[in-house]
């Protein structure tokens, strides 16, 4: 790679790194809200705040309303995001932050198989090996929970995070198509709008108006989510995913630091070993498509 190539990718790489750090900070705030309010109410009020803030951005930017076909895509991805994020934050309230992030890294490997089913892509032997490696990592993390200090709530939380990872994998497939049709601001607004509408369906039974003291955390998590999405979208529009993919795994470092600092969570040896196996599988999978050229593996804020 020439010096000019390094220069052209340095700024997007830095912006993507900042985006992941911002996203990880949002996870800390949402973990606290999920513990205090429950995952559903934490997500509901964050999405409603997101509709307001995202709507203001949408109006100020002068973005046009999307075509009907694009809106259907927004609605589908927003619906998936509603269930995906609620499962993730329900699990996050019960699982250490670093462990939860490690388990969520399995999503790009699941995407390989969804892409095969939905897009007709061929799965190579290397990708199959990568998947086995990734699932071994998941088993290492979960086995420590089963054979060690058995905590049913933690195992339920881990299961919820894995369900979220499956939905997130489908979300990645949709994201690739959505990014070609809409601007980041349009995606932010309509994802909040459709996800919020889906969550409101259960409001008569589950919604609880939070205390005013929770307002700063709700607004703060919304701002962090929007900023993270805008930063990552900007970075991925200016550098190939194969250049930026390693940035995604810095989320584990932030999760380990934030989990220790804010929630007194230690990172177990099993979590470290499992993370290495999962991330290793993701890198092997990323190098399978088109010979040695990595395929696109993208991660965007929930």
PDB file of C-alpha atoms in Angstrom:
ATOM      1  CA  UNK A   1       0.000   0.000   0.000  1.00  0.00           C
ATOM      2  CA  UNK A   2       1.424   3.409  -0.955  1.00  0.00           C
ATOM      3  CA  UNK A   3       1.730   6.371   1.400  1.00  0.00           C
ATOM      4  CA  UNK A   4      -1.165   8.066  -0.394  1.00  0.00           C
ATOM      5  CA  UNK A   5      -3.334   4.985   0.236  1.00  0.00           C
ATOM      6  CA  UNK A   6      -2.383   5.110   3.917  1.00  0.00           C
ATOM      7  CA  UNK A   7      -3.314   8.793   4.033  1.00  0.00           C
ATOM      8  CA  UNK A   8      -6.648   8.220   2.298  1.00  0.00           C
ATOM      9  CA  UNK A   9      -7.665   5.478   4.739  1.00  0.00           C
ATOM     10  CA  UNK A  10      -6.251   6.974   7.955  1.00  0.00           C
ATOM     11  CA  UNK A  11      -9.078   9.474   8.468  1.00  0.00           C
ATOM     12  CA  UNK A  12     -11.909   6.966   7.767  1.00  0.00           C
ATOM     13  CA  UNK A  13     -10.149   4.460  10.038  1.00  0.00           C
ATOM     14  CA  UNK A  14      -9.954   7.046  12.805  1.00  0.00           C
ATOM     15  CA  UNK A  15     -13.596   8.031  12.342  1.00  0.00           C
ATOM     16  CA  UNK A  16     -14.676   4.384  12.438  1.00  0.00           C
ATOM     17  CA  UNK A  17     -12.654   3.855  15.619  1.00  0.00           C
ATOM     18  CA  UNK A  18     -14.360   6.870  17.175  1.00  0.00           C
ATOM     19  CA  UNK A  19     -17.722   5.499  16.018  1.00  0.00           C
ATOM     20  CA  UNK A  20     -17.109   2.179  17.778  1.00  0.00           C
ATOM     21  CA  UNK A  21     -16.001   3.962  20.957  1.00  0.00           C
ATOM     22  CA  UNK A  22     -19.169   6.079  20.844  1.00  0.00           C
ATOM     23  CA  UNK A  23     -21.288   2.970  20.291  1.00  0.00           C
ATOM     24  CA  UNK A  24     -19.599   1.214  23.230  1.00  0.00           C
ATOM     25  CA  UNK A  25     -20.354   4.203  25.458  1.00  0.00           C
ATOM     26  CA  UNK A  26     -23.992   3.952  24.386  1.00  0.00           C
ATOM     27  CA  UNK A  27     -23.963   0.275  25.440  1.00  0.00           C
ATOM     28  CA  UNK A  28     -22.911   1.320  28.953  1.00  0.00           C
ATOM     29  CA  UNK A  29     -25.773   3.826  29.206  1.00  0.00           C
ATOM     30  CA  UNK A  30     -28.308   1.334  27.808  1.00  0.00           C
ATOM     31  CA  UNK A  31     -27.127  -1.418  30.166  1.00  0.00           C
ATOM     32  CA  UNK A  32     -27.824   0.896  33.094  1.00  0.00           C
ATOM     33  CA  UNK A  33     -31.226   1.857  31.678  1.00  0.00           C
ATOM     34  CA  UNK A  34     -32.112  -1.788  30.980  1.00  0.00           C
ATOM     35  CA  UNK A  35     -31.304  -2.709  34.570  1.00  0.00           C
ATOM     36  CA  UNK A  36     -33.377   0.219  35.901  1.00  0.00           C
ATOM     37  CA  UNK A  37     -36.320   0.257  33.471  1.00  0.00           C
ATOM     38  CA  UNK A  38     -36.200  -3.119  31.749  1.00  0.00           C
ATOM     39  CA  UNK A  39     -34.968  -3.657  28.195  1.00  0.00           C
ATOM     40  CA  UNK A  40     -38.338  -2.942  26.562  1.00  0.00           C
ATOM     41  CA  UNK A  41     -38.849   0.448  28.204  1.00  0.00           C
ATOM     42  CA  UNK A  42     -35.203   1.412  27.738  1.00  0.00           C
ATOM     43  CA  UNK A  43     -35.542   0.717  24.010  1.00  0.00           C
ATOM     44  CA  UNK A  44     -39.011   2.248  23.666  1.00  0.00           C
ATOM     45  CA  UNK A  45     -38.075   5.610  25.150  1.00  0.00           C
ATOM     46  CA  UNK A  46     -34.732   5.698  23.356  1.00  0.00           C
ATOM     47  CA  UNK A  47     -36.468   5.083  20.030  1.00  0.00           C
ATOM     48  CA  UNK A  48     -39.092   7.749  20.735  1.00  0.00           C
ATOM     49  CA  UNK A  49     -36.312  10.215  21.535  1.00  0.00           C
ATOM     50  CA  UNK A  50     -34.591   9.029  18.354  1.00  0.00           C
ATOM     51  CA  UNK A  51     -37.685   9.803  16.290  1.00  0.00           C
ATOM     52  CA  UNK A  52     -37.628  13.395  17.560  1.00  0.00           C
ATOM     53  CA  UNK A  53     -33.882  13.961  17.149  1.00  0.00           C
ATOM     54  CA  UNK A  54     -33.670  11.995  13.900  1.00  0.00           C
ATOM     55  CA  UNK A  55     -36.713  13.836  12.567  1.00  0.00           C
ATOM     56  CA  UNK A  56     -35.077  17.198  13.267  1.00  0.00           C
ATOM     57  CA  UNK A  57     -31.931  16.080  11.425  1.00  0.00           C
ATOM     58  CA  UNK A  58     -34.077  14.833   8.546  1.00  0.00           C
ATOM     59  CA  UNK A  59     -35.933  18.157   8.247  1.00  0.00           C
ATOM     60  CA  UNK A  60     -32.858  20.377   8.643  1.00  0.00           C
ATOM     61  CA  UNK A  61     -30.888  18.396   6.056  1.00  0.00           C
ATOM     62  CA  UNK A  62     -33.660  18.796   3.499  1.00  0.00           C
ATOM     63  CA  UNK A  63     -33.618  15.065   2.719  1.00  0.00           C
ATOM     64  CA  UNK A  64     -36.443  13.984   0.425  1.00  0.00           C
ATOM     65  CA  UNK A  65     -38.966  11.330   1.336  1.00  0.00           C
ATOM     66  CA  UNK A  66     -37.852   7.897   0.100  1.00  0.00           C
ATOM     67  CA  UNK A  67     -39.490   5.974  -2.724  1.00  0.00           C
ATOM     68  CA  UNK A  68     -42.058   3.369  -1.714  1.00  0.00           C
ATOM     69  CA  UNK A  69     -39.671   0.487  -2.374  1.00  0.00           C
ATOM     70  CA  UNK A  70     -36.978   2.121  -0.225  1.00  0.00           C
ATOM     71  CA  UNK A  71     -39.476   2.808   2.554  1.00  0.00           C
ATOM     72  CA  UNK A  72     -40.422  -0.890   2.590  1.00  0.00           C
ATOM     73  CA  UNK A  73     -36.744  -1.690   3.121  1.00  0.00           C
ATOM     74  CA  UNK A  74     -36.559   0.874   5.947  1.00  0.00           C
ATOM     75  CA  UNK A  75     -39.647  -0.664   7.540  1.00  0.00           C
ATOM     76  CA  UNK A  76     -38.254  -4.193   7.322  1.00  0.00           C
ATOM     77  CA  UNK A  77     -34.883  -3.243   8.794  1.00  0.00           C
ATOM     78  CA  UNK A  78     -36.520  -1.126  11.507  1.00  0.00           C
ATOM     79  CA  UNK A  79     -38.736  -4.052  12.512  1.00  0.00           C
ATOM     80  CA  UNK A  80     -35.740  -6.375  12.699  1.00  0.00           C
ATOM     81  CA  UNK A  81     -33.824  -3.727  14.680  1.00  0.00           C
ATOM     82  CA  UNK A  82     -36.627  -3.426  17.254  1.00  0.00           C
ATOM     83  CA  UNK A  83     -36.489  -7.124  18.166  1.00  0.00           C
ATOM     84  CA  UNK A  84     -32.710  -7.368  17.705  1.00  0.00           C
ATOM     85  CA  UNK A  85     -31.865  -4.481  20.029  1.00  0.00           C
ATOM     86  CA  UNK A  86     -34.439  -5.429  22.669  1.00  0.00           C
ATOM     87  CA  UNK A  87     -33.038  -8.970  22.838  1.00  0.00           C
ATOM     88  CA  UNK A  88     -29.502  -7.616  23.031  1.00  0.00           C
ATOM     89  CA  UNK A  89     -30.160  -5.155  25.839  1.00  0.00           C
ATOM     90  CA  UNK A  90     -32.304  -7.666  27.754  1.00  0.00           C
ATOM     91  CA  UNK A  91     -29.298  -9.977  27.649  1.00  0.00           C
ATOM     92  CA  UNK A  92     -26.873  -7.147  28.406  1.00  0.00           C
ATOM     93  CA  UNK A  93     -28.696  -6.460  31.682  1.00  0.00           C
ATOM     94  CA  UNK A  94     -27.819 -10.033  32.758  1.00  0.00           C
ATOM     95  CA  UNK A  95     -24.422 -10.687  31.131  1.00  0.00           C
ATOM     96  CA  UNK A  96     -21.068  -8.912  31.685  1.00  0.00           C
ATOM     97  CA  UNK A  97     -20.497  -6.266  29.013  1.00  0.00           C
ATOM     98  CA  UNK A  98     -17.332  -7.804  27.513  1.00  0.00           C
ATOM     99  CA  UNK A  99     -18.889 -11.273  27.404  1.00  0.00           C
ATOM    100  CA  UNK A 100     -21.991  -9.936  25.661  1.00  0.00           C
ATOM    101  CA  UNK A 101     -19.930  -8.134  23.013  1.00  0.00           C
ATOM    102  CA  UNK A 102     -17.831 -11.272  22.467  1.00  0.00           C
ATOM    103  CA  UNK A 103     -20.950 -13.368  21.847  1.00  0.00           C
ATOM    104  CA  UNK A 104     -22.361 -10.748  19.453  1.00  0.00           C
ATOM    105  CA  UNK A 105     -19.236 -11.065  17.262  1.00  0.00           C
ATOM    106  CA  UNK A 106     -20.695 -14.337  15.918  1.00  0.00           C
ATOM    107  CA  UNK A 107     -23.090 -12.291  13.729  1.00  0.00           C
ATOM    108  CA  UNK A 108     -20.743 -11.876  10.701  1.00  0.00           C
ATOM    109  CA  UNK A 109     -20.303 -15.665  10.543  1.00  0.00           C
ATOM    110  CA  UNK A 110     -24.065 -16.221  10.593  1.00  0.00           C
ATOM    111  CA  UNK A 111     -24.296 -13.638   7.806  1.00  0.00           C
ATOM    112  CA  UNK A 112     -22.336 -16.021   5.540  1.00  0.00           C
ATOM    113  CA  UNK A 113     -25.148 -18.552   5.653  1.00  0.00           C
ATOM    114  CA  UNK A 114     -27.930 -15.995   5.376  1.00  0.00           C
ATOM    115  CA  UNK A 115     -26.170 -14.538   2.321  1.00  0.00           C
ATOM    116  CA  UNK A 116     -26.077 -18.042   0.843  1.00  0.00           C
ATOM    117  CA  UNK A 117     -29.810 -18.481   1.383  1.00  0.00           C
ATOM    118  CA  UNK A 118     -30.963 -14.958   0.515  1.00  0.00           C
ATOM    119  CA  UNK A 119     -28.360 -13.865  -2.047  1.00  0.00           C
ATOM    120  CA  UNK A 120     -27.263 -17.206  -3.505  1.00  0.00           C
ATOM    121  CA  UNK A 121     -23.636 -16.718  -2.448  1.00  0.00           C
ATOM    122  CA  UNK A 122     -21.430 -19.826  -2.331  1.00  0.00           C
ATOM    123  CA  UNK A 123     -19.910 -20.853   1.002  1.00  0.00           C
ATOM    124  CA  UNK A 124     -16.273 -21.939   0.732  1.00  0.00           C
ATOM    125  CA  UNK A 125     -14.533 -24.593   2.802  1.00  0.00           C
ATOM    126  CA  UNK A 126     -12.545 -21.871   4.516  1.00  0.00           C
ATOM    127  CA  UNK A 127     -15.757 -20.097   5.507  1.00  0.00           C
ATOM    128  CA  UNK A 128     -17.123 -23.335   6.948  1.00  0.00           C
ATOM    129  CA  UNK A 129     -13.926 -23.757   8.986  1.00  0.00           C
ATOM    130  CA  UNK A 130     -14.244 -20.143  10.138  1.00  0.00           C
ATOM    131  CA  UNK A 131     -17.795 -20.802  11.286  1.00  0.00           C
ATOM    132  CA  UNK A 132     -16.741 -23.884  13.246  1.00  0.00           C
ATOM    133  CA  UNK A 133     -13.985 -21.839  14.884  1.00  0.00           C
ATOM    134  CA  UNK A 134     -16.458 -19.110  15.790  1.00  0.00           C
ATOM    135  CA  UNK A 135     -18.989 -21.478  17.301  1.00  0.00           C
ATOM    136  CA  UNK A 136     -16.216 -23.157  19.287  1.00  0.00           C
ATOM    137  CA  UNK A 137     -15.535 -19.727  20.750  1.00  0.00           C
ATOM    138  CA  UNK A 138     -19.201 -19.394  21.733  1.00  0.00           C
ATOM    139  CA  UNK A 139     -19.120 -22.841  23.349  1.00  0.00           C
ATOM    140  CA  UNK A 140     -15.977 -21.939  25.317  1.00  0.00           C
ATOM    141  CA  UNK A 141     -17.661 -18.831  26.716  1.00  0.00           C
ATOM    142  CA  UNK A 142     -20.928 -20.621  27.545  1.00  0.00           C
ATOM    143  CA  UNK A 143     -19.245 -23.746  28.942  1.00  0.00           C
ATOM    144  CA  UNK A 144     -17.558 -21.644  31.606  1.00  0.00           C
ATOM    145  CA  UNK A 145     -21.029 -20.520  32.707  1.00  0.00           C
ATOM    146  CA  UNK A 146     -22.467 -24.035  32.782  1.00  0.00           C
ATOM    147  CA  UNK A 147     -19.540 -25.751  34.519  1.00  0.00           C
ATOM    148  CA  UNK A 148     -18.627 -22.859  36.820  1.00  0.00           C
ATOM    149  CA  UNK A 149     -20.849 -20.613  38.889  1.00  0.00           C
ATOM    150  CA  UNK A 150     -24.193 -21.646  37.400  1.00  0.00           C
ATOM    151  CA  UNK A 151     -26.452 -18.634  37.037  1.00  0.00           C
ATOM    152  CA  UNK A 152     -29.680 -19.301  35.087  1.00  0.00           C
ATOM    153  CA  UNK A 153     -30.283 -15.588  34.445  1.00  0.00           C
ATOM    154  CA  UNK A 154     -26.834 -15.195  32.872  1.00  0.00           C
ATOM    155  CA  UNK A 155     -27.441 -18.188  30.593  1.00  0.00           C
ATOM    156  CA  UNK A 156     -30.837 -16.762  29.587  1.00  0.00           C
ATOM    157  CA  UNK A 157     -29.132 -13.451  28.871  1.00  0.00           C
ATOM    158  CA  UNK A 158     -26.494 -15.211  26.754  1.00  0.00           C
ATOM    159  CA  UNK A 159     -29.243 -16.964  24.791  1.00  0.00           C
ATOM    160  CA  UNK A 160     -30.977 -13.625  24.171  1.00  0.00           C
ATOM    161  CA  UNK A 161     -27.717 -12.128  22.871  1.00  0.00           C
ATOM    162  CA  UNK A 162     -27.249 -15.070  20.485  1.00  0.00           C
ATOM    163  CA  UNK A 163     -30.825 -14.597  19.205  1.00  0.00           C
ATOM    164  CA  UNK A 164     -29.972 -10.927  18.725  1.00  0.00           C
ATOM    165  CA  UNK A 165     -26.834 -11.964  16.798  1.00  0.00           C
ATOM    166  CA  UNK A 166     -28.935 -14.032  14.380  1.00  0.00           C
ATOM    167  CA  UNK A 167     -31.257 -11.057  13.794  1.00  0.00           C
ATOM    168  CA  UNK A 168     -28.227  -8.797  13.475  1.00  0.00           C
ATOM    169  CA  UNK A 169     -26.784 -11.066  10.807  1.00  0.00           C
ATOM    170  CA  UNK A 170     -29.982 -10.601   8.786  1.00  0.00           C
ATOM    171  CA  UNK A 171     -29.720  -6.883   9.539  1.00  0.00           C
ATOM    172  CA  UNK A 172     -26.235  -6.854   7.955  1.00  0.00           C
ATOM    173  CA  UNK A 173     -27.609  -8.349   4.745  1.00  0.00           C
ATOM    174  CA  UNK A 174     -30.327  -5.679   4.620  1.00  0.00           C
ATOM    175  CA  UNK A 175     -27.831  -2.935   5.474  1.00  0.00           C
ATOM    176  CA  UNK A 176     -25.760  -3.586   2.376  1.00  0.00           C
ATOM    177  CA  UNK A 177     -28.750  -2.938   0.171  1.00  0.00           C
ATOM    178  CA  UNK A 178     -30.049  -0.032   2.254  1.00  0.00           C
ATOM    179  CA  UNK A 179     -26.715   1.831   2.198  1.00  0.00           C
ATOM    180  CA  UNK A 180     -26.884   1.949  -1.599  1.00  0.00           C
ATOM    181  CA  UNK A 181     -30.345   3.528  -1.610  1.00  0.00           C
ATOM    182  CA  UNK A 182     -30.426   6.012   1.274  1.00  0.00           C
ATOM    183  CA  UNK A 183     -28.300   8.588   3.082  1.00  0.00           C
ATOM    184  CA  UNK A 184     -27.167   8.042   6.692  1.00  0.00           C
ATOM    185  CA  UNK A 185     -29.591  10.707   7.981  1.00  0.00           C
ATOM    186  CA  UNK A 186     -32.497   9.065   6.168  1.00  0.00           C
ATOM    187  CA  UNK A 187     -31.520   5.667   7.591  1.00  0.00           C
ATOM    188  CA  UNK A 188     -31.244   7.086  11.129  1.00  0.00           C
ATOM    189  CA  UNK A 189     -34.689   8.697  11.016  1.00  0.00           C
ATOM    190  CA  UNK A 190     -36.637   5.858   9.427  1.00  0.00           C
ATOM    191  CA  UNK A 191     -34.937   3.161  11.502  1.00  0.00           C
ATOM    192  CA  UNK A 192     -35.961   4.983  14.678  1.00  0.00           C
ATOM    193  CA  UNK A 193     -39.436   5.665  13.263  1.00  0.00           C
ATOM    194  CA  UNK A 194     -40.231   2.087  12.244  1.00  0.00           C
ATOM    195  CA  UNK A 195     -38.553   0.444  15.260  1.00  0.00           C
ATOM    196  CA  UNK A 196     -40.373   2.854  17.575  1.00  0.00           C
ATOM    197  CA  UNK A 197     -43.702   2.076  15.888  1.00  0.00           C
ATOM    198  CA  UNK A 198     -43.131  -1.664  16.363  1.00  0.00           C
ATOM    199  CA  UNK A 199     -42.274  -1.227  20.050  1.00  0.00           C
ATOM    200  CA  UNK A 200     -45.345   0.968  20.588  1.00  0.00           C
ATOM    201  CA  UNK A 201     -47.578  -1.991  19.691  1.00  0.00           C
ATOM    202  CA  UNK A 202     -46.811  -3.517  23.080  1.00  0.00           C
ATOM    203  CA  UNK A 203     -47.031  -0.195  24.959  1.00  0.00           C
ATOM    204  CA  UNK A 204     -50.552  -0.759  26.426  1.00  0.00           C
ATOM    205  CA  UNK A 205     -49.204  -3.764  28.341  1.00  0.00           C
ATOM    206  CA  UNK A 206     -45.518  -3.046  28.893  1.00  0.00           C
ATOM    207  CA  UNK A 207     -44.835   0.691  28.711  1.00  0.00           C
ATOM    208  CA  UNK A 208     -44.003   2.554  31.913  1.00  0.00           C
ATOM    209  CA  UNK A 209     -43.333   6.289  31.960  1.00  0.00           C
ATOM    210  CA  UNK A 210     -39.801   6.679  33.364  1.00  0.00           C
ATOM    211  CA  UNK A 211     -38.892   9.106  36.103  1.00  0.00           C
ATOM    212  CA  UNK A 212     -37.529  12.467  35.006  1.00  0.00           C
ATOM    213  CA  UNK A 213     -34.161  11.450  36.464  1.00  0.00           C
ATOM    214  CA  UNK A 214     -33.783   8.924  33.609  1.00  0.00           C
ATOM    215  CA  UNK A 215     -34.244  11.592  30.898  1.00  0.00           C
ATOM    216  CA  UNK A 216     -30.530  12.509  30.572  1.00  0.00           C
ATOM    217  CA  UNK A 217     -29.590   8.839  30.074  1.00  0.00           C
ATOM    218  CA  UNK A 218     -32.375   8.290  27.523  1.00  0.00           C
ATOM    219  CA  UNK A 219     -31.465  11.393  25.506  1.00  0.00           C
ATOM    220  CA  UNK A 220     -27.758  10.704  25.929  1.00  0.00           C
ATOM    221  CA  UNK A 221     -28.036   7.132  24.635  1.00  0.00           C
ATOM    222  CA  UNK A 222     -30.050   8.402  21.668  1.00  0.00           C
ATOM    223  CA  UNK A 223     -27.452  11.030  20.777  1.00  0.00           C
ATOM    224  CA  UNK A 224     -24.627   8.490  21.147  1.00  0.00           C
ATOM    225  CA  UNK A 225     -26.441   5.992  18.887  1.00  0.00           C
ATOM    226  CA  UNK A 226     -27.070   8.606  16.187  1.00  0.00           C
ATOM    227  CA  UNK A 227     -23.500   9.969  16.315  1.00  0.00           C
ATOM    228  CA  UNK A 228     -22.085   6.434  16.138  1.00  0.00           C
ATOM    229  CA  UNK A 229     -24.213   5.543  13.110  1.00  0.00           C
ATOM    230  CA  UNK A 230     -23.276   8.752  11.303  1.00  0.00           C
ATOM    231  CA  UNK A 231     -19.550   8.267  12.005  1.00  0.00           C
ATOM    232  CA  UNK A 232     -19.552   4.648  10.832  1.00  0.00           C
ATOM    233  CA  UNK A 233     -21.644   5.422   7.759  1.00  0.00           C
ATOM    234  CA  UNK A 234     -19.252   8.253   6.840  1.00  0.00           C
ATOM    235  CA  UNK A 235     -16.230   5.975   7.291  1.00  0.00           C
ATOM    236  CA  UNK A 236     -17.664   3.060   5.285  1.00  0.00           C
ATOM    237  CA  UNK A 237     -18.589   5.423   2.456  1.00  0.00           C
ATOM    238  CA  UNK A 238     -14.908   6.432   2.120  1.00  0.00           C
ATOM    239  CA  UNK A 239     -12.940   3.238   2.767  1.00  0.00           C
ATOM    240  CA  UNK A 240     -13.468  -0.421   1.946  1.00  0.00           C
ATOM    241  CA  UNK A 241     -14.877  -2.653   4.652  1.00  0.00           C
ATOM    242  CA  UNK A 242     -11.803  -4.890   4.361  1.00  0.00           C
ATOM    243  CA  UNK A 243      -9.747  -1.932   5.608  1.00  0.00           C
ATOM    244  CA  UNK A 244     -12.127  -1.039   8.446  1.00  0.00           C
ATOM    245  CA  UNK A 245     -13.229  -4.489   9.631  1.00  0.00           C
ATOM    246  CA  UNK A 246     -10.542  -4.722  12.332  1.00  0.00           C
ATOM    247  CA  UNK A 247     -11.939  -1.563  13.945  1.00  0.00           C
ATOM    248  CA  UNK A 248     -15.118  -3.422  14.861  1.00  0.00           C
ATOM    249  CA  UNK A 249     -13.293  -5.644  17.330  1.00  0.00           C
ATOM    250  CA  UNK A 250     -12.046  -2.702  19.372  1.00  0.00           C
ATOM    251  CA  UNK A 251     -15.558  -2.845  20.851  1.00  0.00           C
ATOM    252  CA  UNK A 252     -14.357  -5.712  23.038  1.00  0.00           C
ATOM    253  CA  UNK A 253     -11.565  -3.559  24.483  1.00  0.00           C
ATOM    254  CA  UNK A 254     -14.012  -0.769  25.312  1.00  0.00           C
ATOM    255  CA  UNK A 255     -16.489  -3.282  26.752  1.00  0.00           C
ATOM    256  CA  UNK A 256     -13.825  -4.784  29.009  1.00  0.00           C
ATOM    257  CA  UNK A 257     -12.740  -1.337  30.263  1.00  0.00           C
ATOM    258  CA  UNK A 258     -16.255   0.056  30.683  1.00  0.00           C
ATOM    259  CA  UNK A 259     -17.602  -3.161  32.242  1.00  0.00           C
ATOM    260  CA  UNK A 260     -14.796  -3.101  34.837  1.00  0.00           C
ATOM    261  CA  UNK A 261     -15.075   0.638  35.539  1.00  0.00           C
ATOM    262  CA  UNK A 262     -18.878   1.093  35.646  1.00  0.00           C
ATOM    263  CA  UNK A 263     -20.140  -2.359  36.704  1.00  0.00           C
ATOM    264  CA  UNK A 264     -17.127  -3.961  38.455  1.00  0.00           C
ATOM    265  CA  UNK A 265     -17.149  -6.808  35.887  1.00  0.00           C
ATOM    266  CA  UNK A 266     -14.020  -8.911  35.527  1.00  0.00           C
ATOM    267  CA  UNK A 267     -13.106 -10.473  32.167  1.00  0.00           C
ATOM    268  CA  UNK A 268     -12.726 -14.254  32.519  1.00  0.00           C
ATOM    269  CA  UNK A 269     -10.083 -16.354  30.769  1.00  0.00           C
ATOM    270  CA  UNK A 270     -12.872 -18.268  28.998  1.00  0.00           C
ATOM    271  CA  UNK A 271     -14.228 -15.000  27.585  1.00  0.00           C
ATOM    272  CA  UNK A 272     -10.781 -14.020  26.301  1.00  0.00           C
ATOM    273  CA  UNK A 273     -10.190 -17.440  24.682  1.00  0.00           C
ATOM    274  CA  UNK A 274     -13.678 -17.504  23.184  1.00  0.00           C
ATOM    275  CA  UNK A 275     -13.251 -13.993  21.804  1.00  0.00           C
ATOM    276  CA  UNK A 276      -9.958 -14.925  20.113  1.00  0.00           C
ATOM    277  CA  UNK A 277     -11.639 -17.949  18.461  1.00  0.00           C
ATOM    278  CA  UNK A 278     -14.669 -15.941  17.298  1.00  0.00           C
ATOM    279  CA  UNK A 279     -12.642 -13.000  15.975  1.00  0.00           C
ATOM    280  CA  UNK A 280     -10.201 -15.403  14.320  1.00  0.00           C
ATOM    281  CA  UNK A 281     -13.117 -17.079  12.570  1.00  0.00           C
ATOM    282  CA  UNK A 282     -14.419 -13.710  11.388  1.00  0.00           C
ATOM    283  CA  UNK A 283     -11.055 -12.766   9.873  1.00  0.00           C
ATOM    284  CA  UNK A 284     -10.748 -16.139   8.105  1.00  0.00           C
ATOM    285  CA  UNK A 285     -14.280 -15.756   6.741  1.00  0.00           C
ATOM    286  CA  UNK A 286     -13.524 -12.209   5.562  1.00  0.00           C
ATOM    287  CA  UNK A 287     -10.645 -13.464   3.416  1.00  0.00           C
ATOM    288  CA  UNK A 288     -12.577 -16.190   1.611  1.00  0.00           C
ATOM    289  CA  UNK A 289     -14.499 -14.220  -0.978  1.00  0.00           C
ATOM    290  CA  UNK A 290     -12.762 -13.513  -4.290  1.00  0.00           C
ATOM    291  CA  UNK A 291      -9.561 -15.365  -3.464  1.00  0.00           C
ATOM    292  CA  UNK A 292      -7.489 -13.524  -0.916  1.00  0.00           C
ATOM    293  CA  UNK A 293      -9.534 -10.349  -1.060  1.00  0.00           C
ATOM    294  CA  UNK A 294     -11.634  -9.935   2.098  1.00  0.00           C
ATOM    295  CA  UNK A 295     -15.385  -9.747   1.750  1.00  0.00           C
ATOM    296  CA  UNK A 296     -17.348  -6.914   3.283  1.00  0.00           C
ATOM    297  CA  UNK A 297     -18.155  -7.411   6.933  1.00  0.00           C
ATOM    298  CA  UNK A 298     -19.936  -4.396   8.329  1.00  0.00           C
ATOM    299  CA  UNK A 299     -21.169  -3.546  11.806  1.00  0.00           C
ATOM    300  CA  UNK A 300     -23.506  -0.684  12.568  1.00  0.00           C
ATOM    301  CA  UNK A 301     -24.890   0.625  15.847  1.00  0.00           C
ATOM    302  CA  UNK A 302     -28.071  -0.889  17.198  1.00  0.00           C
TER     303      UNK A 302
END
